[in-house]
């Protein structure tokens, strides 16, 4: 039984006792007053009647009897009795039929006892007799009963009013207790929230202690996240320039090339500083390091505005920039070259300084080993300062729907038709635990642009869907498809939710209504939002979690790796899992730096009550290495669905 119920029972019993005592005391007081009034009435009436009898002629007994009878008939008396001085009865009038019109139990409980009024009747100078008179107590019982009922009704009304006010006051007083209970439950779920300190002294000290605990754990998580970020930097970034080292840059690019749902084609720019040896001779090691540091910082700033744009240092004199968008290849190539020249700031000593820069389209069918070929070309062509490697545009257009032969209106018509006709479906890629148990199936989007046409991966149309503001409609339709699949008995499904959908109140409201209408499948629905979208729209994502998590669905963050320093911000959202980016998982069996980073990341994730799932697992060696590092689930090309 809850504390509130126990308090209410105790208060109700106490109020019942108090009201019962008040009612009984009041009735007794009223009874005593009525008894006194009846006693005085008996005495006054007896005296008055005795005086009247003393003044009449008592030689004729009929006169006495008539006066007593008239008095008895006109008044409210139960008994009038007249006896002579020797105790012999002269006359008596008695009403034996008087019955109070009140409950018998009430009459017994509050019996009115009144002594009769007694007076002496004179006959001249001698005593004629003794008169005793008892008034009828029926009206007293009735008055006492009516007063008791009114008092009871008032007591009930006051009790109800007190109950309403008491509920309101109790709710206010115990609100901190409810908040502390929620806070304790949140801490038990590894959500380290804080609460406003209440004014109640007893609650305030407890709230302060719990807040200190949450703040201490949150601070510890933030410190661990910062240390983990430092570890990630040391493992994957070049210390002088601050850019990605070659191994990590290659893994990041490879992760894009292997992702058919989010990547179709991008641009790779490579720049070579042929004069690095001369620069080193001119400025010395320290000066050269400063130049490289400036170049690294400038390239980082160039890439910062876009998530799919990043830079790395491939070797001493070679820098690279990758863009996940195929647009503006020539512009990006020129920007990289100009950025390096501007950041180096060595025009005074090297007026002809111009890094050799090349740019090439790169798609999912390419292998990253071609990077070696780009470096070879740039080193062999001493006569060129900029070279742009072209690719066969016709071949590219024939292999990809993202060609320029379709206009914006054509794309809109085809995508609208596909959505209206519900030509969308979910692919299925298993996510398994280290014990080969299915956690859920990832359900990336597939779409038919034309009826009976091929089912295209998301990367081939998602750019146009975003540009035409149709992505939220697609996300909405996918959730409906997933719910229907789950209702038909399919295993748990993981859905990618775009940051645009997360930030759309209408979509969130509709999703909430869908899950409320289908509570039996909510716990088998896993909703995941990309890391970049989560931290760019943190408040919207927080609202997304607080709205949907109570319905029972699982919410997570995918492609985690670039912003681990901000993981502490997720401490109070009650997330179920994160998926660690494939660039971290690539060659994890041999990359000792990433092993330490991944182990620390899993510790933080587990301390927040979440599962850690590895993305893009490609080899059996990676599968064997991941469980020991703390991974709870795996997905990728090397993962097969467990046998049923």
XYZ file of C-alpha atoms in Angstrom:
644
model
C 0.000 0.000 0.000
C 1.334 3.427 -0.923
C 2.326 5.984 1.669
C -0.358 8.382 0.395
C -3.083 5.778 0.933
C -1.797 5.022 4.401
C -1.783 8.711 5.244
C -5.332 9.063 3.956
C -6.537 6.096 6.016
C -4.875 7.489 9.128
C -6.291 10.966 8.523
C -9.767 9.562 7.780
C -9.796 7.490 10.961
C -8.608 10.450 12.980
C -11.237 12.727 11.431
C -13.920 10.088 12.064
C -12.973 9.853 15.726
C -12.872 13.627 16.101
C -16.231 14.135 14.398
C -17.826 11.286 16.376
C -16.554 12.773 19.639
C -17.798 16.223 18.607
C -21.266 14.917 17.637
C -21.654 12.887 20.824
C -20.456 15.770 22.997
C -22.815 18.155 21.236
C -25.821 15.808 21.614
C -25.040 15.289 25.277
C -24.782 19.012 25.763
C -28.101 19.572 23.995
C -29.699 16.771 26.036
C -28.523 18.344 29.288
C -29.943 21.718 28.225
C -33.294 20.173 27.335
C -33.405 18.296 30.643
C -32.832 21.548 32.505
C -35.531 23.314 30.496
C -38.033 20.500 31.116
C -37.152 20.475 34.817
C -37.802 24.222 35.049
C -41.038 23.819 33.066
C -42.224 21.050 35.395
C -41.517 23.153 38.477
C -43.116 26.317 37.041
C -46.212 24.509 35.787
C -46.584 22.563 39.024
C -46.333 25.761 41.081
C -48.797 27.614 38.862
C -51.298 24.741 38.898
C -50.972 24.303 42.683
C -51.680 28.020 43.156
C -54.796 27.745 41.005
C -55.985 24.704 42.947
C -55.370 26.511 46.258
C -57.739 29.321 45.222
C -60.788 27.225 44.193
C -63.444 25.637 46.392
C -62.213 22.157 47.128
C -65.325 21.037 49.029
C -66.613 19.668 45.765
C -64.001 17.205 44.330
C -65.474 17.728 40.888
C -64.024 21.246 40.746
C -60.515 19.893 41.453
C -60.910 17.110 38.895
C -62.181 19.513 36.218
C -59.291 21.929 36.720
C -56.715 19.118 36.595
C -58.370 17.627 33.504
C -58.474 20.993 31.725
C -54.808 21.620 32.505
C -53.826 18.133 31.356
C -55.792 18.424 28.100
C -54.490 21.884 27.229
C -50.830 21.271 28.055
C -48.239 18.699 27.000
C -48.005 16.508 30.029
C -47.300 12.891 30.571
C -48.607 12.763 34.154
C -50.435 15.045 36.671
C -50.940 13.524 40.110
C -52.536 14.935 43.277
C -52.341 13.118 46.649
C -53.462 14.157 50.113
C -51.024 14.723 52.988
C -51.346 11.035 53.961
C -50.398 9.929 50.455
C -53.871 8.927 49.375
C -54.553 9.555 45.686
C -57.009 12.347 45.045
C -56.727 12.574 41.235
C -54.370 11.397 38.491
C -54.119 11.981 34.742
C -51.622 9.850 32.751
C -50.931 9.540 29.018
C -49.690 5.975 28.442
C -49.726 6.270 24.607
C -46.933 8.806 24.261
C -44.171 7.419 21.963
C -41.370 9.654 20.638
C -41.246 9.838 16.831
C -37.521 9.119 16.889
C -35.465 5.892 16.508
C -35.628 3.681 19.557
C -31.855 3.177 19.571
C -31.410 6.943 19.725
C -33.878 7.197 22.629
C -32.016 4.470 24.498
C -28.609 5.989 23.797
C -29.648 9.504 24.785
C -32.416 8.940 27.311
C -33.850 12.190 28.744
C -34.361 11.920 32.479
C -36.338 14.759 34.132
C -37.665 14.828 37.705
C -41.327 15.869 38.063
C -42.229 19.300 39.353
C -43.703 19.172 42.902
C -45.851 21.835 44.637
C -48.108 22.013 47.719
C -51.845 22.726 47.344
C -53.363 24.719 50.229
C -56.891 24.752 51.527
C -57.025 27.888 53.594
C -54.388 27.648 56.239
C -54.099 23.886 56.013
C -52.403 21.636 53.447
C -54.814 20.113 50.978
C -52.348 17.887 49.129
C -49.169 17.474 47.096
C -49.190 18.029 43.300
C -46.588 16.367 41.011
C -46.375 17.189 37.310
C -44.333 15.574 34.512
C -44.168 17.251 31.096
C -44.255 15.283 27.834
C -40.568 14.728 26.684
C -41.527 13.755 23.113
C -40.763 17.212 21.696
C -37.378 17.148 23.491
C -36.447 13.845 21.835
C -37.563 15.219 18.478
C -35.577 18.420 18.936
C -32.529 16.409 20.004
C -32.878 14.082 17.009
C -33.279 16.954 14.526
C -30.267 18.719 16.008
C -28.212 15.530 15.790
C -29.129 15.065 12.099
C -28.211 18.644 11.247
C -24.952 18.315 13.101
C -24.173 15.069 11.282
C -24.947 16.632 7.897
C -22.743 19.608 8.688
C -20.013 17.270 9.877
C -20.178 15.284 6.618
C -20.126 18.482 4.553
C -17.187 19.822 6.522
C -15.443 16.439 6.230
C -15.886 16.445 2.441
C -14.596 20.005 2.210
C -11.710 19.076 4.488
C -11.063 16.040 2.299
C -10.868 18.179 -0.844
C -8.636 20.748 0.808
C -6.651 17.975 2.451
C -6.118 16.249 -0.890
C -4.870 19.478 -2.393
C -2.597 20.224 0.551
C -1.390 16.646 0.754
C -0.619 16.665 -2.952
C 1.409 19.843 -2.517
C 3.175 18.583 0.598
C 3.960 15.146 -0.843
C 4.854 16.354 -4.332
C 8.571 16.349 -3.463
C 8.108 12.795 -2.227
C 6.690 11.760 -5.618
C 9.532 13.561 -7.367
C 12.055 11.800 -5.151
C 10.393 8.455 -5.869
C 10.607 9.188 -9.605
C 14.193 10.293 -9.166
C 15.088 7.112 -7.266
C 13.431 5.051 -9.992
C 15.320 7.013 -12.648
C 18.635 6.417 -10.874
C 17.734 2.729 -10.721
C 17.275 2.884 -14.506
C 20.608 4.723 -14.849
C 18.955 8.061 -15.661
C 20.707 10.606 -13.488
C 18.221 13.461 -13.197
C 18.000 16.175 -10.533
C 15.053 17.797 -8.775
C 14.204 21.151 -7.252
C 14.884 21.160 -3.519
C 11.572 21.179 -1.574
C 10.811 23.554 1.295
C 9.865 20.753 3.687
C 12.891 20.285 5.939
C 12.646 16.494 6.112
C 12.409 16.213 2.326
C 15.009 18.877 1.602
C 17.959 16.996 3.102
C 17.006 13.813 1.243
C 16.581 15.707 -2.036
C 19.965 17.365 -1.565
C 21.618 13.994 -0.995
C 19.988 12.492 -4.105
C 20.885 15.538 -6.204
C 24.487 15.280 -5.021
C 24.510 11.628 -6.043
C 23.118 12.386 -9.514
C 25.463 15.341 -10.027
C 28.442 13.303 -8.887
C 27.592 10.474 -11.280
C 26.879 12.929 -14.084
C 30.182 14.658 -13.460
C 31.926 11.313 -13.469
C 30.250 10.390 -16.764
C 31.268 13.707 -18.303
C 34.831 13.239 -17.109
C 34.895 9.712 -18.488
C 33.450 10.978 -21.773
C 36.181 13.600 -21.981
C 38.855 11.000 -21.239
C 37.289 8.739 -23.831
C 37.320 11.554 -26.354
C 41.006 12.069 -25.595
C 41.610 8.357 -26.067
C 39.721 8.449 -29.358
C 41.810 11.383 -30.480
C 45.067 9.665 -29.585
C 44.021 6.478 -31.375
C 42.576 7.996 -34.531
C 44.006 11.470 -35.001
C 47.403 12.725 -36.054
C 48.943 14.610 -33.076
C 50.551 17.499 -34.949
C 47.815 18.574 -37.369
C 44.860 17.281 -35.328
C 43.427 15.628 -38.443
C 42.377 11.998 -38.800
C 45.275 9.658 -39.325
C 45.374 7.573 -42.454
C 43.945 4.426 -40.850
C 40.932 6.177 -39.331
C 40.310 8.318 -42.406
C 40.304 5.161 -44.525
C 37.884 3.473 -42.112
C 35.521 6.462 -42.180
C 35.500 6.584 -45.983
C 35.090 2.794 -46.210
C 32.134 2.961 -43.831
C 30.418 5.323 -46.279
C 31.282 3.152 -49.284
C 29.747 0.108 -47.564
C 26.549 1.921 -46.559
C 24.052 1.480 -49.361
C 21.264 3.116 -47.356
C 22.916 6.455 -46.722
C 25.569 6.857 -49.397
C 25.528 6.761 -53.175
C 28.431 8.902 -54.344
C 30.870 11.418 -52.908
C 34.057 13.317 -53.626
C 37.606 12.545 -52.519
C 40.153 15.373 -52.625
C 43.869 14.710 -52.075
C 46.485 17.430 -51.744
C 50.275 16.933 -51.710
C 52.777 19.491 -50.374
C 55.849 18.787 -52.511
C 57.883 21.507 -50.779
C 57.573 20.008 -47.275
C 61.269 19.041 -47.096
C 62.319 22.557 -48.103
C 59.859 24.056 -45.603
C 61.343 21.894 -42.875
C 64.846 22.996 -43.792
C 63.783 26.633 -43.788
C 61.693 26.753 -40.586
C 63.000 23.784 -38.634
C 60.960 21.059 -36.990
C 59.089 23.367 -34.600
C 58.190 25.885 -37.277
C 57.086 23.175 -39.675
C 54.894 21.634 -36.969
C 53.229 25.012 -36.456
C 52.520 25.262 -40.181
C 51.043 21.748 -40.227
C 49.002 22.589 -37.149
C 47.565 25.670 -38.861
C 46.733 23.646 -41.953
C 45.022 20.967 -39.858
C 42.975 23.537 -37.973
C 41.935 25.281 -41.206
C 40.846 22.036 -42.861
C 38.894 21.087 -39.717
C 37.077 24.431 -39.818
C 36.374 23.930 -43.519
C 34.705 20.571 -42.784
C 32.913 21.561 -39.571
C 29.622 22.898 -41.039
C 28.734 19.565 -42.682
C 28.535 16.162 -41.054
C 29.490 14.211 -44.173
C 32.648 16.262 -44.739
C 35.920 15.385 -42.975
C 39.652 15.669 -43.473
C 42.708 13.545 -42.719
C 46.492 13.547 -42.991
C 47.491 10.518 -45.009
C 51.257 10.916 -44.655
C 53.780 13.621 -43.933
C 52.978 15.740 -46.984
C 49.583 14.340 -48.041
C 46.190 15.636 -46.910
C 42.738 14.400 -47.924
C 39.159 15.640 -47.646
C 36.113 13.451 -48.187
C 32.589 14.698 -48.918
C 29.565 12.392 -48.889
C 27.891 14.682 -51.438
C 28.834 14.464 -55.125
C 28.046 18.123 -55.770
C 30.646 20.864 -56.394
C 33.670 18.652 -56.898
C 35.649 21.432 -58.560
C 34.656 23.959 -55.876
C 35.689 21.644 -53.040
C 39.002 20.917 -54.739
C 39.739 24.622 -55.064
C 38.614 25.309 -51.476
C 40.979 22.669 -50.099
C 43.889 24.035 -52.083
C 43.176 27.657 -51.117
C 42.701 26.690 -47.471
C 46.106 24.997 -47.305
C 47.843 27.928 -49.016
C 46.176 30.456 -46.731
C 46.806 28.482 -43.547
C 50.471 27.759 -44.373
C 51.167 31.515 -44.682
C 54.614 30.991 -46.217
C 54.239 33.126 -49.343
C 57.145 35.360 -48.247
C 59.623 32.484 -48.312
C 57.896 30.343 -50.930
C 56.095 32.649 -53.355
C 55.324 29.776 -55.726
C 53.893 27.548 -52.972
C 50.930 25.665 -54.431
C 50.026 22.176 -53.219
C 49.221 19.666 -55.916
C 45.528 18.903 -55.476
C 43.294 16.394 -57.244
C 39.635 15.520 -56.849
C 37.701 12.449 -57.893
C 34.185 11.164 -57.593
C 34.018 8.042 -55.479
C 31.057 5.692 -55.255
C 29.961 2.510 -53.502
C 31.468 0.358 -56.248
C 34.949 1.869 -55.707
C 37.622 0.397 -53.478
C 39.548 2.674 -51.216
C 42.786 1.160 -52.459
C 42.458 3.615 -55.355
C 43.733 6.201 -52.877
C 47.199 4.787 -53.477
C 46.718 5.386 -57.180
C 45.731 9.005 -56.561
C 48.872 9.560 -54.486
C 51.002 7.932 -57.154
C 49.553 10.144 -59.872
C 50.033 13.310 -57.883
C 53.657 12.508 -57.132
C 54.481 11.570 -60.732
C 52.935 14.640 -62.369
C 55.532 17.252 -61.466
C 54.257 19.537 -64.193
C 50.799 19.949 -62.667
C 49.647 21.895 -59.638
C 46.027 20.742 -59.908
C 44.624 17.679 -61.560
C 41.025 16.597 -61.574
C 40.477 12.958 -62.422
C 37.326 12.541 -64.417
C 35.133 9.466 -64.401
C 32.780 8.149 -67.015
C 29.682 10.253 -66.519
C 27.621 8.085 -68.853
C 28.435 4.944 -66.917
C 27.695 6.751 -63.714
C 24.317 7.951 -64.969
C 23.307 4.533 -66.170
C 24.116 2.890 -62.834
C 22.500 5.445 -60.552
C 19.025 6.938 -60.431
C 20.547 10.130 -59.144
C 21.356 11.394 -62.613
C 20.548 14.760 -63.997
C 18.224 13.419 -66.699
C 15.329 13.606 -64.258
C 14.097 17.021 -63.292
C 12.894 18.042 -59.862
C 9.262 17.826 -60.972
C 9.843 14.300 -62.298
C 11.414 13.227 -59.016
C 8.515 14.720 -57.072
C 5.952 12.969 -59.259
C 7.675 9.589 -58.943
C 8.268 9.851 -55.190
C 4.720 11.105 -54.541
C 3.353 8.216 -56.598
C 5.515 5.707 -54.720
C 4.300 7.047 -51.367
C 0.652 7.162 -52.435
C 0.887 3.605 -53.796
C 2.817 2.501 -50.702
C 5.638 1.093 -52.790
C 7.900 1.093 -49.767
C 9.079 -1.865 -47.749
C 11.590 -2.786 -45.097
C 14.745 -4.744 -45.767
C 15.945 -7.037 -42.982
C 19.447 -7.219 -41.502
C 19.877 -9.105 -38.218
C 21.297 -7.652 -35.022
C 22.475 -10.511 -32.813
C 23.932 -10.863 -29.346
C 27.308 -12.530 -28.660
C 25.334 -15.689 -27.814
C 23.811 -15.660 -31.322
C 20.376 -14.551 -30.134
C 18.375 -12.210 -32.351
C 17.949 -8.759 -30.749
C 16.056 -7.229 -33.657
C 16.176 -6.903 -37.411
C 17.313 -3.610 -38.850
C 14.690 -2.395 -41.316
C 16.225 0.081 -43.766
C 13.922 1.614 -46.349
C 13.487 0.211 -49.857
C 11.422 1.963 -52.551
C 10.150 1.308 -56.065
C 10.303 4.429 -58.186
C 8.253 2.711 -60.877
C 5.632 -0.045 -60.513
C 7.328 -3.451 -60.839
C 10.699 -1.685 -60.901
C 13.747 -2.572 -58.800
C 13.693 -1.967 -55.058
C 16.176 0.842 -54.535
C 18.259 1.379 -51.378
C 17.665 4.635 -49.549
C 20.884 6.265 -50.740
C 19.581 6.347 -54.317
C 16.563 8.531 -53.526
C 16.969 9.907 -49.998
C 18.690 13.081 -51.218
C 15.709 13.998 -53.366
C 13.277 12.984 -50.619
C 14.972 15.409 -48.238
C 15.197 18.149 -50.853
C 11.489 17.787 -51.698
C 10.519 17.576 -47.994
C 9.047 14.089 -48.355
C 11.268 12.269 -45.863
C 8.837 12.681 -42.943
C 6.008 11.125 -44.979
C 8.292 8.193 -45.788
C 9.254 7.758 -42.138
C 5.575 7.818 -41.180
C 4.661 5.199 -43.770
C 7.575 2.990 -42.700
C 6.370 2.983 -39.092
C 2.914 1.915 -40.246
C 4.468 -0.887 -42.328
C 6.619 -1.968 -39.375
C 3.616 -2.071 -37.020
C 1.663 -4.199 -39.480
C 4.632 -6.577 -39.834
C 4.925 -6.861 -36.053
C 1.192 -7.526 -35.712
C 1.621 -10.331 -38.247
C 4.176 -12.002 -35.981
C 7.508 -10.817 -37.347
C 10.448 -10.423 -34.897
C 11.429 -7.062 -33.421
C 12.200 -4.378 -36.011
C 14.672 -1.497 -35.858
C 13.748 1.649 -37.800
C 15.912 4.593 -38.778
C 14.130 7.856 -37.940
C 15.453 10.991 -39.619
C 16.246 14.083 -37.573
C 13.666 15.957 -39.672
C 10.956 13.557 -38.487
C 12.125 13.813 -34.876
C 11.813 17.609 -35.090
C 8.333 17.457 -36.625
C 5.584 17.784 -33.936
C 2.906 16.455 -36.304
C 4.921 13.317 -37.029
C 5.605 12.779 -33.322
C 1.907 13.175 -32.495
C 0.926 10.678 -35.176
C 3.601 8.195 -34.086
C 2.412 8.507 -30.484
C -1.169 7.797 -31.569
C -0.058 4.751 -33.615
C 1.824 3.239 -30.682
C -1.022 3.969 -28.280
C -3.402 2.202 -30.627
C -1.063 -0.818 -30.913
C 0.442 -1.316 -27.440
C 0.992 -5.029 -28.057
C 3.805 -4.335 -30.553
C 5.424 -1.266 -28.952
C 8.043 -3.273 -27.042
C 9.197 -4.895 -30.314
C 9.785 -1.596 -32.078
C 13.325 -0.154 -31.944
C 13.599 3.459 -33.114
C 17.046 4.897 -33.810
C 18.185 8.401 -34.721
C 21.644 9.264 -36.176
C 24.161 10.710 -33.722
C 24.542 13.930 -35.672
C 20.774 14.517 -35.723
C 20.487 13.807 -31.994
C 23.029 16.424 -30.932
C 21.947 18.996 -33.536
C 18.333 18.748 -32.355
C 18.841 17.820 -28.714
C 15.658 19.375 -27.320
C 13.512 17.836 -30.063
C 15.137 14.449 -29.454
C 14.581 14.815 -25.700
C 10.884 15.480 -26.339
C 10.831 12.527 -28.748
C 12.174 10.223 -25.998
C 9.946 11.548 -23.216
C 6.873 11.186 -25.438
C 7.460 7.683 -26.806
C 9.520 5.892 -24.140
C 6.561 5.505 -21.711
C 4.702 3.582 -24.443
C 7.266 0.762 -24.245
C 9.260 1.141 -27.455
C 13.067 1.087 -27.506
C 14.882 4.268 -28.521
C 18.557 4.455 -29.468
C 21.243 6.427 -31.257
C 23.034 5.062 -34.319
C 26.412 5.839 -35.943
C 27.929 6.855 -32.582
C 31.626 7.668 -32.599
C 32.334 11.244 -33.598
C 30.746 12.980 -30.576
C 31.390 10.653 -27.640
C 32.358 13.660 -25.490
C 28.654 14.571 -25.427
C 27.361 11.166 -24.358
C 26.819 12.514 -20.841
C 23.999 14.674 -22.224
C 21.973 11.494 -22.759
C 22.039 10.564 -19.066
C 18.374 11.385 -18.345
C 16.657 10.125 -21.514
C 16.349 6.430 -20.628
C 17.728 5.256 -23.985
C 17.846 1.519 -24.629
C 20.914 1.254 -26.840
C 23.488 2.904 -29.053
C 24.998 1.623 -32.282
C 28.694 2.305 -32.655
C 29.816 3.525 -36.068
C 31.439 1.088 -38.473
C 34.563 3.284 -38.702
C 35.327 2.399 -35.075
C 34.580 -1.306 -35.567
C 36.651 -1.713 -38.759
C 39.712 -3.930 -38.026
C 38.944 -3.779 -34.293
C 40.687 -7.127 -33.851
C 44.047 -5.535 -34.709
C 43.577 -1.852 -33.830
C 44.725 -1.654 -30.202
C 43.977 2.052 -29.957
C 40.344 1.596 -30.973
C 40.083 -1.439 -28.716
C 40.849 0.707 -25.655
C 38.483 3.389 -26.931
C 35.661 0.909 -27.589
C 36.080 -0.750 -24.196
C 35.820 2.619 -22.439
C 32.830 3.583 -24.584
C 31.005 0.367 -23.656
C 31.660 1.030 -19.959
C 30.036 4.461 -20.227
C 27.148 3.088 -22.261
C 26.514 0.346 -19.700
C 26.692 2.842 -16.842
C 23.872 4.723 -18.583
C 21.810 1.528 -18.720
C 22.127 1.067 -22.487
C 23.187 -1.734 -24.800
C 26.248 -1.250 -27.016
C 25.756 -2.580 -30.564
C 28.529 -2.680 -33.174
C 27.725 -1.607 -36.747
C 29.405 -2.731 -39.958
C 30.974 -5.950 -38.659
C 32.733 -7.476 -41.681
C 34.975 -10.318 -40.553
C 34.906 -13.317 -38.225
C 37.957 -11.853 -36.466
C 35.954 -8.757 -35.585
C 33.067 -10.927 -34.362
C 35.429 -12.833 -32.077
C 37.053 -9.674 -30.649
C 33.941 -7.583 -29.926
C 32.324 -9.433 -26.956
C 35.470 -9.126 -24.833
C 35.375 -5.345 -25.354
C 31.864 -5.075 -23.926
C 29.729 -5.222 -27.073
C 26.178 -6.501 -26.474
C 25.098 -6.835 -30.105
C 26.495 -6.885 -33.649
C 25.253 -6.165 -37.138
C 26.918 -5.927 -40.530
C 27.842 -7.964 -43.617
C 29.431 -10.757 -41.553
C 26.378 -11.223 -39.306
C 23.957 -13.981 -40.213
C 20.496 -14.419 -38.773
C 20.416 -17.184 -36.145
C 18.737 -20.390 -37.160
C 15.143 -20.668 -35.978
